[in-house]
Amino acid sequence: NMSKYIIDKYPEVLERTSKPFLLDSEGEIVKNTNPTLGVITGVNGLKTGYTNKAGYCLVSTLLKEKHYEDEKDLRLIGIIMGTKGELERKELSDKFMSYAFNNYSSKKILDKDKKLKSIEDDNLKDKKMDIYPEKDFQEIISKEDQISIETVLSEKIKYPIKPGNQIGEVRVIKNGEILFETGITVIEKIKRANFLERLFRSLVSKFLS
Protein backbone atom coordinates (compact mmCIF):
# COMPACT_ATOMS: atom_id res chain seq x y z
CA ASN A 1 0.00 0.00 0.00
CA MET A 2 0.93 3.67 -0.11
CA SER A 3 2.26 3.77 3.46
CA LYS A 4 4.68 0.90 2.83
CA TYR A 5 5.82 2.51 -0.42
CA ILE A 6 6.56 5.83 1.32
CA ILE A 7 8.52 4.15 4.13
CA ASP A 8 10.50 1.95 1.71
CA LYS A 9 11.16 4.75 -0.78
CA TYR A 10 11.63 7.65 1.62
CA PRO A 11 12.64 6.20 5.03
CA GLU A 12 13.82 9.64 6.13
CA VAL A 13 10.16 10.60 6.62
CA LEU A 14 10.22 8.62 9.87
CA GLU A 15 12.85 10.98 11.27
CA ARG A 16 10.21 13.70 11.19
CA THR A 17 7.12 11.70 12.13
CA SER A 18 8.87 10.20 15.17
CA LYS A 19 9.39 13.59 16.83
CA PRO A 20 6.88 14.51 19.57
CA PHE A 21 7.10 18.20 18.64
CA LEU A 22 7.61 19.87 15.25
CA LEU A 23 8.02 23.32 13.76
CA ASP A 24 5.23 24.44 11.45
CA SER A 25 5.67 26.63 8.35
CA GLU A 26 5.59 29.74 10.52
CA GLY A 27 8.23 28.49 12.93
CA GLU A 28 5.76 27.70 15.71
CA ILE A 29 6.20 24.58 17.85
CA VAL A 30 3.31 22.16 17.41
CA LYS A 31 2.60 18.82 19.06
CA ASN A 32 2.68 15.66 16.97
CA THR A 33 -0.96 14.53 16.59
CA ASN A 34 -0.12 10.80 16.52
CA PRO A 35 -1.69 9.52 19.78
CA THR A 36 0.32 6.27 19.77
CA LEU A 37 3.70 8.02 19.70
CA GLY A 38 5.48 7.48 23.01
CA VAL A 39 2.67 5.19 24.21
CA ILE A 40 3.45 2.01 22.25
CA THR A 41 7.06 0.82 22.10
CA GLY A 42 8.69 1.42 18.73
CA VAL A 43 6.04 3.69 17.15
CA ASN A 44 7.68 6.27 14.89
CA GLY A 45 4.90 7.37 12.50
CA LEU A 46 2.96 7.99 10.47
CA LYS A 47 -0.14 10.17 9.79
CA THR A 48 -3.43 11.26 11.37
CA GLY A 49 -6.37 12.51 9.33
CA TYR A 50 -10.05 13.36 9.20
CA THR A 51 -12.73 13.71 6.53
CA ASN A 52 -16.52 13.71 6.78
CA LYS A 53 -16.77 10.36 4.97
CA ALA A 54 -13.73 8.57 6.43
CA GLY A 55 -14.07 9.91 9.97
CA TYR A 56 -11.04 10.09 12.25
CA CYS A 57 -8.20 8.04 10.77
CA LEU A 58 -4.68 7.03 11.70
CA VAL A 59 -1.87 5.26 9.89
CA SER A 60 0.58 4.15 12.56
CA THR A 61 3.81 2.24 12.15
CA LEU A 62 6.45 0.74 14.38
CA LEU A 63 9.63 -1.27 14.07
CA LYS A 64 9.66 -4.43 16.14
CA GLU A 65 13.34 -5.23 16.57
CA LYS A 66 14.46 -8.84 16.70
CA HIS A 67 15.05 -10.43 20.09
CA TYR A 68 16.26 -13.86 19.03
CA GLU A 69 18.83 -15.18 16.57
CA ASP A 70 16.20 -16.65 14.23
CA GLU A 71 14.15 -13.44 14.07
CA LYS A 72 14.32 -10.44 11.75
CA ASP A 73 13.30 -6.83 12.36
CA LEU A 74 9.61 -6.44 11.49
CA ARG A 75 7.94 -3.25 10.27
CA LEU A 76 4.27 -3.14 11.30
CA ILE A 77 1.75 -0.77 9.71
CA GLY A 78 -1.72 -0.30 11.19
CA ILE A 79 -4.58 1.61 9.54
CA ILE A 80 -7.63 2.75 11.50
CA MET A 81 -10.51 4.44 9.65
CA GLY A 82 -14.09 5.48 10.33
CA THR A 83 -13.85 6.24 14.05
CA LYS A 84 -16.14 8.89 15.49
CA GLY A 85 -13.58 10.81 17.51
CA GLU A 86 -9.97 11.14 18.57
CA LEU A 87 -10.44 9.02 21.71
CA GLU A 88 -11.94 6.08 19.81
CA ARG A 89 -9.20 6.37 17.18
CA LYS A 90 -6.52 6.23 19.86
CA GLU A 91 -8.08 3.30 21.72
CA LEU A 92 -8.48 1.19 18.58
CA SER A 93 -4.98 2.04 17.35
CA ASP A 94 -3.49 1.13 20.75
CA LYS A 95 -5.27 -2.25 20.76
CA PHE A 96 -4.45 -3.02 17.14
CA MET A 97 -0.75 -2.16 17.28
CA SER A 98 -0.23 -3.74 20.71
CA TYR A 99 -1.84 -6.97 19.51
CA ALA A 100 0.32 -7.05 16.38
CA PHE A 101 3.48 -6.28 18.37
CA ASN A 102 2.81 -9.00 20.95
CA ASN A 103 1.61 -11.71 18.58
CA TYR A 104 3.54 -11.45 15.31
CA SER A 105 7.21 -11.82 14.44
CA SER A 106 9.32 -12.26 11.33
CA LYS A 107 11.32 -15.48 11.59
CA LYS A 108 14.02 -17.01 9.46
CA ILE A 109 12.75 -20.57 9.40
CA LEU A 110 15.31 -21.98 6.96
CA ASP A 111 18.90 -20.79 6.76
CA LYS A 112 21.07 -22.23 3.98
CA ASP A 113 24.11 -21.76 6.24
CA LYS A 114 22.52 -23.61 9.17
CA LYS A 115 22.28 -27.39 9.06
CA LEU A 116 18.91 -29.08 9.22
CA LYS A 117 20.33 -32.12 10.98
CA SER A 118 23.10 -34.73 10.93
CA ILE A 119 22.42 -38.15 9.43
CA GLU A 120 24.34 -41.08 10.92
CA ASP A 121 25.30 -43.75 8.38
CA ASP A 122 28.11 -46.32 8.68
CA ASN A 123 28.18 -46.61 4.88
CA LEU A 124 29.59 -43.06 4.67
CA LYS A 125 33.31 -42.44 4.93
CA ASP A 126 32.90 -40.06 7.87
CA LYS A 127 29.91 -42.03 9.23
CA LYS A 128 27.64 -38.98 9.10
CA MET A 129 26.33 -36.32 6.76
CA ASP A 130 25.18 -32.79 7.63
CA ILE A 131 22.33 -31.63 5.40
CA TYR A 132 21.30 -28.05 4.58
CA PRO A 133 18.41 -26.29 2.79
CA GLU A 134 19.24 -24.93 -0.67
CA LYS A 135 17.40 -21.66 -0.01
CA ASP A 136 16.63 -19.38 2.91
CA PHE A 137 13.03 -18.91 3.96
CA GLN A 138 11.59 -16.16 6.12
CA GLU A 139 7.96 -15.74 7.14
CA ILE A 140 5.77 -13.54 9.32
CA ILE A 141 4.07 -15.82 11.83
CA SER A 142 1.79 -15.45 14.82
CA LYS A 143 2.05 -17.10 18.21
CA GLU A 144 -0.85 -19.37 17.29
CA ASP A 145 0.82 -20.74 14.16
CA GLN A 146 2.15 -24.30 14.33
CA ILE A 147 5.39 -24.53 12.33
CA SER A 148 7.22 -27.76 11.58
CA ILE A 149 10.04 -28.77 9.22
CA GLU A 150 9.92 -32.03 7.29
CA THR A 151 12.93 -33.50 5.47
CA VAL A 152 12.65 -36.18 2.79
CA LEU A 153 15.84 -37.68 1.32
CA SER A 154 15.92 -39.17 -2.15
CA GLU A 155 15.72 -42.97 -2.25
CA LYS A 156 18.71 -43.20 -4.58
CA ILE A 157 21.65 -40.93 -3.82
CA LYS A 158 24.73 -40.95 -6.03
CA TYR A 159 28.14 -40.66 -4.35
CA PRO A 160 30.21 -38.67 -3.95
CA ILE A 161 27.81 -35.86 -3.11
CA LYS A 162 29.20 -32.47 -4.04
CA PRO A 163 28.13 -29.15 -2.49
CA GLY A 164 25.05 -27.96 -4.35
CA ASN A 165 23.86 -31.43 -5.38
CA GLN A 166 20.20 -31.89 -4.51
CA ILE A 167 19.60 -35.05 -2.47
CA GLY A 168 16.05 -34.49 -1.24
CA GLU A 169 13.49 -31.91 -0.22
CA VAL A 170 12.73 -29.92 2.91
CA ARG A 171 9.22 -28.64 3.57
CA VAL A 172 8.04 -25.94 5.94
CA ILE A 173 4.58 -26.85 7.21
CA LYS A 174 2.32 -24.20 8.72
CA ASN A 175 -0.85 -25.31 10.50
CA GLY A 176 -0.84 -28.60 8.63
CA GLU A 177 -0.28 -27.15 5.13
CA ILE A 178 2.92 -26.94 3.08
CA LEU A 179 4.06 -23.33 3.12
CA PHE A 180 7.42 -23.61 1.37
CA GLU A 181 9.60 -26.25 -0.30
CA THR A 182 13.23 -26.28 -1.35
CA GLY A 183 15.96 -28.80 -2.02
CA ILE A 184 18.31 -30.46 0.45
CA THR A 185 22.04 -30.28 -0.19
CA VAL A 186 25.42 -30.46 1.56
CA ILE A 187 28.17 -27.88 1.96
CA GLU A 188 31.04 -30.36 2.16
CA LYS A 189 31.84 -33.23 -0.19
CA ILE A 190 30.39 -36.49 1.11
CA LYS A 191 32.12 -39.74 0.17
CA ARG A 192 30.88 -43.29 0.49
CA ALA A 193 33.09 -45.64 2.50
CA ASN A 194 34.97 -48.12 0.34
CA PHE A 195 34.28 -51.86 0.42
CA LEU A 196 36.96 -52.70 3.01
CA GLU A 197 35.82 -49.94 5.34
CA ARG A 198 32.20 -51.08 5.13
CA LEU A 199 33.22 -54.72 5.66
CA PHE A 200 35.32 -53.87 8.71
CA ARG A 201 32.52 -51.79 10.25
CA SER A 202 30.03 -54.58 9.63
CA LEU A 203 32.28 -57.14 11.34
CA VAL A 204 32.87 -54.82 14.31
CA SER A 205 29.14 -54.21 14.61
CA LYS A 206 28.38 -57.94 14.65
CA PHE A 207 31.15 -58.59 17.15
CA LEU A 208 29.86 -55.93 19.55
CA SER A 209 26.20 -56.86 19.21
Coordinates of C-alpha atoms in Angstrom, one line a residue, residues 35-108:
P35 CA -1.7 9.5 19.8
T36 CA 0.3 6.3 19.8
L37 CA 3.7 8.0 19.7
G38 CA 5.5 7.5 23.0
V39 CA 2.7 5.2 24.2
I40 CA 3.4 2.0 22.3
T41 CA 7.1 0.8 22.1
G42 CA 8.7 1.4 18.7
V43 CA 6.0 3.7 17.2
N44 CA 7.7 6.3 14.9
G45 CA 4.9 7.4 12.5
L46 CA 3.0 8.0 10.5
K47 CA -0.1 10.2 9.8
T48 CA -3.4 11.3 11.4
G49 CA -6.4 12.5 9.3
Y50 CA -10.1 13.4 9.2
T51 CA -12.7 13.7 6.5
N52 CA -16.5 13.7 6.8
K53 CA -16.8 10.4 5.0
A54 CA -13.7 8.6 6.4
G55 CA -14.1 9.9 10.0
Y56 CA -11.0 10.1 12.2
C57 CA -8.2 8.0 10.8
L58 CA -4.7 7.0 11.7
V59 CA -1.9 5.3 9.9
S60 CA 0.6 4.2 12.6
T61 CA 3.8 2.2 12.2
L62 CA 6.4 0.7 14.4
L63 CA 9.6 -1.3 14.1
K64 CA 9.7 -4.4 16.1
E65 CA 13.3 -5.2 16.6
K66 CA 14.5 -8.8 16.7
H67 CA 15.0 -10.4 20.1
Y68 CA 16.3 -13.9 19.0
E69 CA 18.8 -15.2 16.6
D70 CA 16.2 -16.6 14.2
E71 CA 14.1 -13.4 14.1
K72 CA 14.3 -10.4 11.7
D73 CA 13.3 -6.8 12.4
L74 CA 9.6 -6.4 11.5
R75 CA 7.9 -3.3 10.3
L76 CA 4.3 -3.1 11.3
I77 CA 1.8 -0.8 9.7
G78 CA -1.7 -0.3 11.2
I79 CA -4.6 1.6 9.5
I80 CA -7.6 2.8 11.5
M81 CA -10.5 4.4 9.6
G82 CA -14.1 5.5 10.3
T83 CA -13.9 6.2 14.0
K84 CA -16.1 8.9 15.5
G85 CA -13.6 10.8 17.5
E86 CA -10.0 11.1 18.6
L87 CA -10.4 9.0 21.7
E88 CA -11.9 6.1 19.8
R89 CA -9.2 6.4 17.2
K90 CA -6.5 6.2 19.9
E91 CA -8.1 3.3 21.7
L92 CA -8.5 1.2 18.6
S93 CA -5.0 2.0 17.4
D94 CA -3.5 1.1 20.7
K95 CA -5.3 -2.2 20.8
F96 CA -4.5 -3.0 17.1
M97 CA -0.7 -2.2 17.3
S98 CA -0.2 -3.7 20.7
Y99 CA -1.8 -7.0 19.5
A100 CA 0.3 -7.1 16.4
F101 CA 3.5 -6.3 18.4
N102 CA 2.8 -9.0 21.0
N103 CA 1.6 -11.7 18.6
Y104 CA 3.5 -11.4 15.3
S105 CA 7.2 -11.8 14.4
S106 CA 9.3 -12.3 11.3
K107 CA 11.3 -15.5 11.6
K108 CA 14.0 -17.0 9.5

